[in-house]
Coordinates of C-alpha atoms in Angstrom, one line a residue:
M1 CA 7.9 30.7 -5.2
A2 CA 8.9 30.6 -1.6
A3 CA 5.9 28.5 -0.8
N4 CA 6.8 26.0 -3.6
I5 CA 10.4 25.6 -2.3
I6 CA 9.1 25.0 1.3
Q7 CA 6.7 22.4 0.0
V8 CA 9.4 20.6 -1.9
L9 CA 11.8 20.7 1.0
I10 CA 9.1 19.2 3.3
I11 CA 8.3 16.4 0.9
V12 CA 12.0 15.5 0.4
F13 CA 13.4 15.9 3.9
F14 CA 10.5 15.3 6.5
P15 CA 10.7 11.5 5.9
Y16 CA 14.3 11.6 7.1
L17 CA 13.4 13.6 10.2
C18 CA 10.6 11.0 10.9
I19 CA 13.0 8.0 10.6
V20 CA 15.8 9.7 12.8
G21 CA 13.4 10.9 15.4
I22 CA 11.5 7.7 15.8
K23 CA 14.8 5.7 16.2
R24 CA 16.2 8.3 18.6
W25 CA 13.2 8.3 20.9
K26 CA 12.7 4.5 20.4
I27 CA 8.9 4.7 19.6
D28 CA 9.1 2.6 16.5
K29 CA 7.1 -0.2 18.2
W30 CA 4.0 1.9 18.3
L31 CA 4.4 4.6 15.8
S32 CA 5.3 4.2 12.2
P33 CA 7.1 6.9 10.1
I34 CA 4.4 6.5 7.4
V35 CA 1.8 7.7 10.0
L36 CA 3.9 10.8 10.8
C37 CA 4.4 11.5 7.0
Y38 CA 0.7 11.2 6.2
A39 CA -0.1 13.3 9.3
M40 CA 2.3 16.1 8.2
G41 CA 0.9 16.2 4.8
I42 CA -2.7 16.2 6.0
L43 CA -2.1 18.8 8.6
L44 CA -0.5 21.2 6.0
A45 CA -3.4 20.6 3.7
N46 CA -6.0 21.4 6.3
L47 CA -4.3 24.1 8.4
K48 CA -3.5 26.0 5.2
L49 CA -0.3 27.5 6.7
F50 CA 1.0 28.2 3.2
P51 CA -0.6 27.6 -0.3
I52 CA -0.2 23.9 -1.4
N53 CA 0.8 23.5 -5.0
E54 CA -1.3 20.5 -6.1
T55 CA 0.9 20.0 -9.3
I56 CA 4.0 19.7 -7.2
S57 CA 2.3 17.1 -4.9
T58 CA 0.8 15.2 -7.8
T59 CA 4.2 15.1 -9.6
F60 CA 6.1 13.9 -6.6
G61 CA 3.4 11.4 -5.8
E62 CA 3.5 9.8 -9.3
G63 CA 7.3 9.9 -9.6
C64 CA 7.9 8.4 -6.2
I65 CA 5.5 5.6 -6.7
I66 CA 7.1 4.7 -10.1
L67 CA 10.5 4.6 -8.3
A68 CA 9.3 2.9 -5.1
L69 CA 7.3 0.0 -6.6
P70 CA 10.3 -1.8 -8.2
L71 CA 12.6 -1.2 -5.2
L72 CA 10.0 -2.6 -2.8
L73 CA 9.1 -5.5 -5.0
Y74 CA 12.7 -6.7 -5.3
A75 CA 12.5 -8.0 -1.7
T76 CA 9.6 -10.4 -2.6
N77 CA 10.6 -14.0 -2.6
I78 CA 7.5 -15.3 -4.2
V79 CA 8.8 -18.8 -4.6
A80 CA 9.7 -19.3 -1.0
W81 CA 6.6 -17.6 0.2
F82 CA 4.5 -20.1 -1.8
K83 CA 6.3 -23.0 -0.3
H84 CA 5.8 -22.0 3.3
A85 CA 3.2 -20.4 5.7
Q86 CA 0.1 -22.0 4.0
S87 CA -2.2 -20.3 6.6
S88 CA -1.0 -16.9 5.6
I89 CA -1.4 -17.6 1.9
L90 CA -5.0 -18.8 2.4
S91 CA -5.8 -15.8 4.6
F92 CA -4.3 -13.5 1.9
V93 CA -6.5 -15.2 -0.8
L94 CA -9.4 -14.6 1.4
C95 CA -8.5 -10.9 1.7
I96 CA -8.3 -10.6 -2.1
L97 CA -11.6 -12.4 -2.6
S98 CA -13.3 -10.2 0.1
G99 CA -12.0 -7.0 -1.5
V100 CA -13.0 -8.0 -5.0
F101 CA -16.6 -9.2 -4.1
S102 CA -17.1 -6.1 -1.9
S103 CA -16.0 -3.8 -4.6
L104 CA -18.1 -5.5 -7.3
G105 CA -21.2 -5.5 -5.0
M106 CA -20.9 -1.9 -4.1
A107 CA -20.4 -0.9 -7.7
Y108 CA -23.6 -2.6 -8.6
L109 CA -25.5 -0.9 -5.7
F110 CA -24.2 2.6 -6.5
K111 CA -24.2 2.4 -10.3
D112 CA -27.2 4.8 -10.6
N113 CA -26.1 7.1 -7.7
L114 CA -22.4 7.7 -8.2
E115 CA -20.4 8.4 -11.4
D116 CA -17.5 6.2 -12.3
T117 CA -18.0 3.4 -9.9
W118 CA -16.0 1.1 -12.1
M119 CA -13.0 3.4 -11.7
L120 CA -13.5 3.8 -7.9
S121 CA -14.0 0.0 -7.4
G122 CA -10.8 -0.8 -9.3
M123 CA -8.8 1.7 -7.4
L124 CA -10.2 0.4 -4.0
V125 CA -9.5 -3.2 -5.0
G126 CA -5.9 -2.2 -5.6
V127 CA -5.5 -0.3 -2.3
Y128 CA -7.2 -3.1 -0.3
T129 CA -4.9 -5.7 -1.8
G130 CA -1.6 -4.0 -1.4
G131 CA -1.9 -0.5 0.1
T132 CA -2.1 3.1 -0.8
A133 CA 0.7 2.9 -3.4
N134 CA -1.7 0.9 -5.6
L135 CA -4.3 3.6 -5.4
Q136 CA -2.1 6.1 -7.1
A137 CA -0.7 3.6 -9.7
I138 CA -4.2 2.3 -10.7
G139 CA -5.6 5.9 -10.6
M140 CA -2.9 6.8 -13.2
A141 CA -3.7 3.7 -15.2
V142 CA -7.5 4.1 -15.5
G143 CA -7.2 7.8 -16.2
A144 CA -8.9 9.0 -13.0
E145 CA -9.4 12.8 -12.8
E146 CA -7.2 14.5 -10.2
S147 CA -10.3 15.6 -8.3
T148 CA -11.7 12.1 -8.1
Y149 CA -8.3 10.8 -6.9
I150 CA -8.0 13.5 -4.3
L151 CA -11.5 12.8 -2.9
L152 CA -11.0 9.1 -2.9
N153 CA -7.6 9.3 -1.2
A154 CA -9.1 11.6 1.5
A155 CA -11.9 9.1 2.0
D156 CA -9.5 6.1 2.2
T157 CA -7.2 8.0 4.6
L158 CA -10.1 8.7 7.0
C159 CA -11.6 5.2 6.8
S160 CA -8.3 3.3 6.9
G161 CA -7.2 5.5 9.8
I162 CA -10.3 4.4 11.8
Y163 CA -9.5 0.7 11.0
L164 CA -5.9 1.2 12.1
L165 CA -7.1 2.5 15.4
M166 CA -9.3 -0.6 15.8
L167 CA -6.5 -2.9 14.9
T168 CA -4.3 -1.4 17.6
S169 CA -6.9 -1.1 20.3
F170 CA -9.9 -3.3 20.9
L171 CA -10.1 -5.5 17.7
P172 CA -7.4 -8.1 18.9
I173 CA -9.5 -8.8 22.0
L174 CA -12.7 -9.0 20.0
L175 CA -11.3 -11.3 17.4
S176 CA -9.8 -13.6 19.9
K177 CA -13.3 -14.6 21.0
F178 CA -14.2 -16.3 17.7
L179 CA -10.8 -16.9 15.9
P180 CA -8.4 -19.8 16.9
K181 CA -5.2 -19.0 18.8
F182 CA -2.0 -18.6 16.8
K183 CA 0.3 -21.7 16.7
T184 CA 4.0 -21.6 15.7
S185 CA 4.4 -22.9 12.2
L186 CA 6.7 -20.6 10.2
N187 CA 9.9 -21.9 8.6
Q188 CA 12.8 -20.0 10.2
K189 CA 14.9 -20.1 7.0
V190 CA 12.3 -18.1 5.2
T191 CA 12.2 -15.7 8.2
A192 CA 15.9 -15.1 8.0
S193 CA 15.9 -14.4 4.2
Q194 CA 13.1 -12.0 4.5
E195 CA 14.6 -10.2 7.5
E196 CA 17.8 -9.9 5.5
A197 CA 15.9 -8.3 2.6
T198 CA 14.3 -5.8 4.9
S199 CA 17.2 -5.1 7.3
T200 CA 18.5 -1.5 7.8
V201 CA 22.1 -2.3 6.6
F202 CA 23.0 0.3 3.9
A203 CA 25.6 -0.6 1.2
W204 CA 25.8 2.4 -1.2
Q205 CA 27.3 0.4 -4.1
E206 CA 24.4 -2.0 -3.9
I207 CA 21.9 0.8 -3.6
G208 CA 23.4 2.3 -6.7
E209 CA 23.0 -1.1 -8.4
A210 CA 19.3 -1.3 -7.3
L211 CA 18.6 2.2 -8.6
F212 CA 20.3 1.4 -11.9
V213 CA 18.2 -1.7 -12.3
T214 CA 15.1 0.3 -11.4
L215 CA 15.8 3.0 -13.9
S216 CA 16.5 0.4 -16.6
I217 CA 13.1 -1.2 -15.8
I218 CA 11.4 2.1 -16.0
A219 CA 13.1 3.0 -19.3
V220 CA 12.2 -0.4 -20.8
S221 CA 8.6 -0.1 -19.7
V222 CA 8.3 3.4 -21.1
G223 CA 10.0 2.3 -24.4
L224 CA 7.7 -0.6 -24.9
T225 CA 4.6 1.4 -24.1
Y226 CA 5.7 4.0 -26.6
L227 CA 6.4 1.3 -29.2
L228 CA 3.0 -0.4 -28.7
F229 CA 0.8 2.8 -28.7
G230 CA 3.0 5.6 -30.2
D231 CA 2.6 7.7 -27.0
L232 CA 2.6 7.3 -23.2
K233 CA -1.1 8.0 -22.6
N234 CA -1.8 4.3 -21.9
V235 CA -0.4 4.5 -18.3
G236 CA -2.2 1.2 -17.4
V237 CA 0.2 -0.8 -19.7
L238 CA 3.1 1.1 -18.3
I239 CA 2.2 0.3 -14.8
L240 CA 1.6 -3.4 -15.6
L241 CA 4.9 -3.6 -17.4
L242 CA 6.7 -1.9 -14.6
T243 CA 5.2 -4.4 -12.1
T244 CA 5.8 -7.4 -14.2
F245 CA 9.5 -6.6 -14.9
S246 CA 10.0 -5.8 -11.2
I247 CA 8.6 -9.2 -10.2
F248 CA 10.9 -11.0 -12.7
A249 CA 13.8 -9.0 -11.3
S250 CA 13.0 -10.2 -7.8
L251 CA 13.5 -13.9 -9.0
S252 CA 17.3 -13.1 -9.2
D253 CA 19.0 -13.8 -5.9
R254 CA 21.5 -11.1 -6.7
I255 CA 18.8 -8.4 -7.1
R256 CA 16.6 -9.6 -4.4
N257 CA 19.5 -9.5 -1.8
L258 CA 20.8 -6.0 -2.7
R259 CA 21.2 -4.4 0.7
G260 CA 19.4 -1.1 1.2
S261 CA 17.1 -1.3 -1.8
F262 CA 14.0 -1.9 0.3
E263 CA 14.9 1.0 2.6
V264 CA 15.4 3.3 -0.4
G265 CA 12.0 2.2 -1.8
E266 CA 10.4 2.9 1.6
Y267 CA 11.9 6.4 1.6
F268 CA 10.3 7.1 -1.8
L269 CA 7.1 5.7 -0.3
L270 CA 7.3 8.1 2.6
M271 CA 7.9 11.0 0.3
F272 CA 4.8 9.9 -1.6
C273 CA 2.8 9.8 1.7
V274 CA 3.9 13.5 2.5
A275 CA 3.0 14.6 -1.0
I276 CA -0.3 12.8 -1.2
G277 CA -1.2 13.9 2.4
M278 CA -0.9 17.4 1.1
L279 CA -3.8 16.7 -1.3
T280 CA -6.0 15.3 1.5
D281 CA -8.2 18.3 2.3
F282 CA -11.1 17.1 4.4
S283 CA -13.1 20.2 3.8
L284 CA -13.4 19.2 0.1
L285 CA -14.5 15.8 1.1
M286 CA -17.2 17.2 3.4
E287 CA -18.3 19.6 0.6
D288 CA -18.1 17.4 -2.5
G289 CA -17.3 13.9 -1.6
M290 CA -19.8 12.5 0.9
K291 CA -21.0 9.9 -1.6
I292 CA -17.4 8.9 -2.2
F293 CA -16.7 8.7 1.5
L294 CA -19.8 6.5 2.0
Y295 CA -18.8 4.3 -0.9
T296 CA -15.3 3.9 0.4
A297 CA -16.5 3.2 4.0
L298 CA -18.9 0.5 2.7
V299 CA -16.3 -1.2 0.5
L300 CA -13.7 -1.2 3.4
S301 CA -16.1 -2.4 6.1
S302 CA -17.6 -5.1 4.0
T303 CA -14.1 -6.2 2.9
I304 CA -12.9 -6.5 6.5
T305 CA -16.0 -8.1 7.8
L306 CA -16.2 -10.7 5.0
H307 CA -12.5 -11.6 5.4
Y308 CA -12.9 -12.2 9.2
V309 CA -16.1 -14.2 8.7
L310 CA -14.3 -16.4 6.0
S311 CA -11.2 -16.7 8.3
R312 CA -13.6 -18.1 11.0
F313 CA -15.0 -20.6 8.5
F314 CA -11.5 -21.7 7.3
R315 CA -10.2 -21.8 10.9
I316 CA -7.5 -19.1 10.3
D317 CA -5.9 -18.0 13.6
R318 CA -6.4 -14.6 14.9
D319 CA -2.9 -13.2 14.5
T320 CA -2.5 -14.4 10.9
A321 CA -5.9 -13.0 9.9
M322 CA -5.1 -9.7 11.4
I323 CA -1.6 -9.4 9.9
T324 CA -2.7 -10.4 6.4
S325 CA -5.6 -7.9 6.6
T326 CA -3.1 -5.2 7.7
A327 CA -0.7 -6.1 4.8
A328 CA -3.6 -6.1 2.4
V329 CA -5.2 -2.8 3.4
F330 CA -2.0 -0.8 4.3
G331 CA 0.9 -2.6 2.5
P332 CA 3.9 -4.0 4.4
V333 CA 4.8 -0.8 6.2
F334 CA 2.3 -1.2 9.1
V335 CA 3.0 -5.0 9.6
G336 CA 5.6 -4.4 12.4
Q337 CA 3.4 -2.0 14.2
V338 CA 0.4 -4.4 14.4
A339 CA 2.6 -7.3 15.2
S340 CA 3.9 -5.4 18.1
V341 CA 0.4 -4.9 19.4
L342 CA -0.2 -8.6 19.0
K343 CA 3.0 -9.4 20.8
N344 CA 3.9 -11.8 18.0
R345 CA 7.1 -11.3 16.0
E346 CA 6.6 -14.6 14.0
V347 CA 3.9 -13.1 11.9
I348 CA 6.1 -10.2 10.7
V349 CA 7.8 -12.1 7.9
S350 CA 4.6 -13.5 6.4
G351 CA 3.0 -10.1 6.8
I352 CA 5.8 -8.3 4.9
A353 CA 5.7 -11.0 2.2
T354 CA 1.9 -10.7 1.9
G355 CA 2.2 -7.0 1.6
L356 CA 4.8 -7.1 -1.0
V357 CA 2.9 -9.7 -3.0
G358 CA -0.2 -7.6 -2.6
M359 CA 1.4 -4.6 -4.0
A360 CA 2.3 -6.6 -7.1
L361 CA -1.1 -8.3 -7.6
G362 CA -3.1 -5.2 -6.6
N363 CA -2.2 -3.4 -9.9
Y364 CA -3.4 -6.5 -12.0
L365 CA -6.6 -7.0 -9.9
G366 CA -7.5 -3.4 -9.7
M367 CA -7.3 -2.8 -13.4
G368 CA -9.0 -6.1 -14.2
V369 CA -12.0 -5.3 -11.9
A370 CA -12.1 -1.7 -13.2
Y371 CA -12.4 -2.7 -16.9
L372 CA -14.7 -5.6 -16.2
L373 CA -17.1 -3.2 -14.5
K374 CA -16.8 -0.7 -17.2
L375 CA -18.0 -3.4 -19.6
I376 CA -20.9 -4.7 -17.6
L377 CA -22.3 -1.7 -15.8

């Protein structure tokens, strides 16, 4: 019982300690709270200082994602994004195509050597379109076993961690040798609106409104799923309804500009990272998941490589290619960190917009790829 209480307290309050500590020591330009939250969960899972209750972590992970997705998606100004920053839109489309083709290709190559490649590919399409949040959402939607999700999450954490190190070290220098240099082209009005949506200003009444809208969307999505199927076992429909209603809500200026909603969504996402990190036991990956690790590594590496090759062909500049790749693979939370390494603040807005749009599209694409592969393999 004591171990369970400690686990819950860490999941709930460690993100707050990360946010406060990073601001106090002014290290936000090179270290993200999401890194620390993942790291804490992973350390606890692998050091085994106390027994980790997988049910608690899974429950918190699923609950936090359901709450985080709408709150994060409210900040997405899809109409404005499509009107501006054509280069980032094209690069994002190339990211999506690279992820889809890589996942389809690996599913075909591994179909006789690895079970449920249709499910794995769908989950990876989602995670490499909009970040880890989609991995959990699509895993729930396609009915992935908890053991499969745990192994895939561990493999993705390790592979994505290596890619993040590359993004923040030698990759900018390498890519500058064959991708064009960034040229200022962003519309500053779009920049202002997006920065407003992601500012750290808190207004508790508006946060309450955002939470009310979120709970209403969840209630409607749950109700419609139950009316259509008579139960809540079809999580895929629930996730799609949740995503769709959240996108429609973001079209309202009132909802999109609710101050603090994005930050609350990020906090739920940080709680998710701690909880899911606690399920990332690398010893299990080494014992039972080497094929899944190899599969994940090949999907990610081929996705990244194909995207940069296509960026070269379509003359996408280095900074835009890297920031959209960051947004697609990690979601919007790492955009600022990579932009700081590139010393280019102008790409932050398009990166955040891309990441948020990716979170929305990733659920549709991931489930679409999964069920397509299930039919043809």
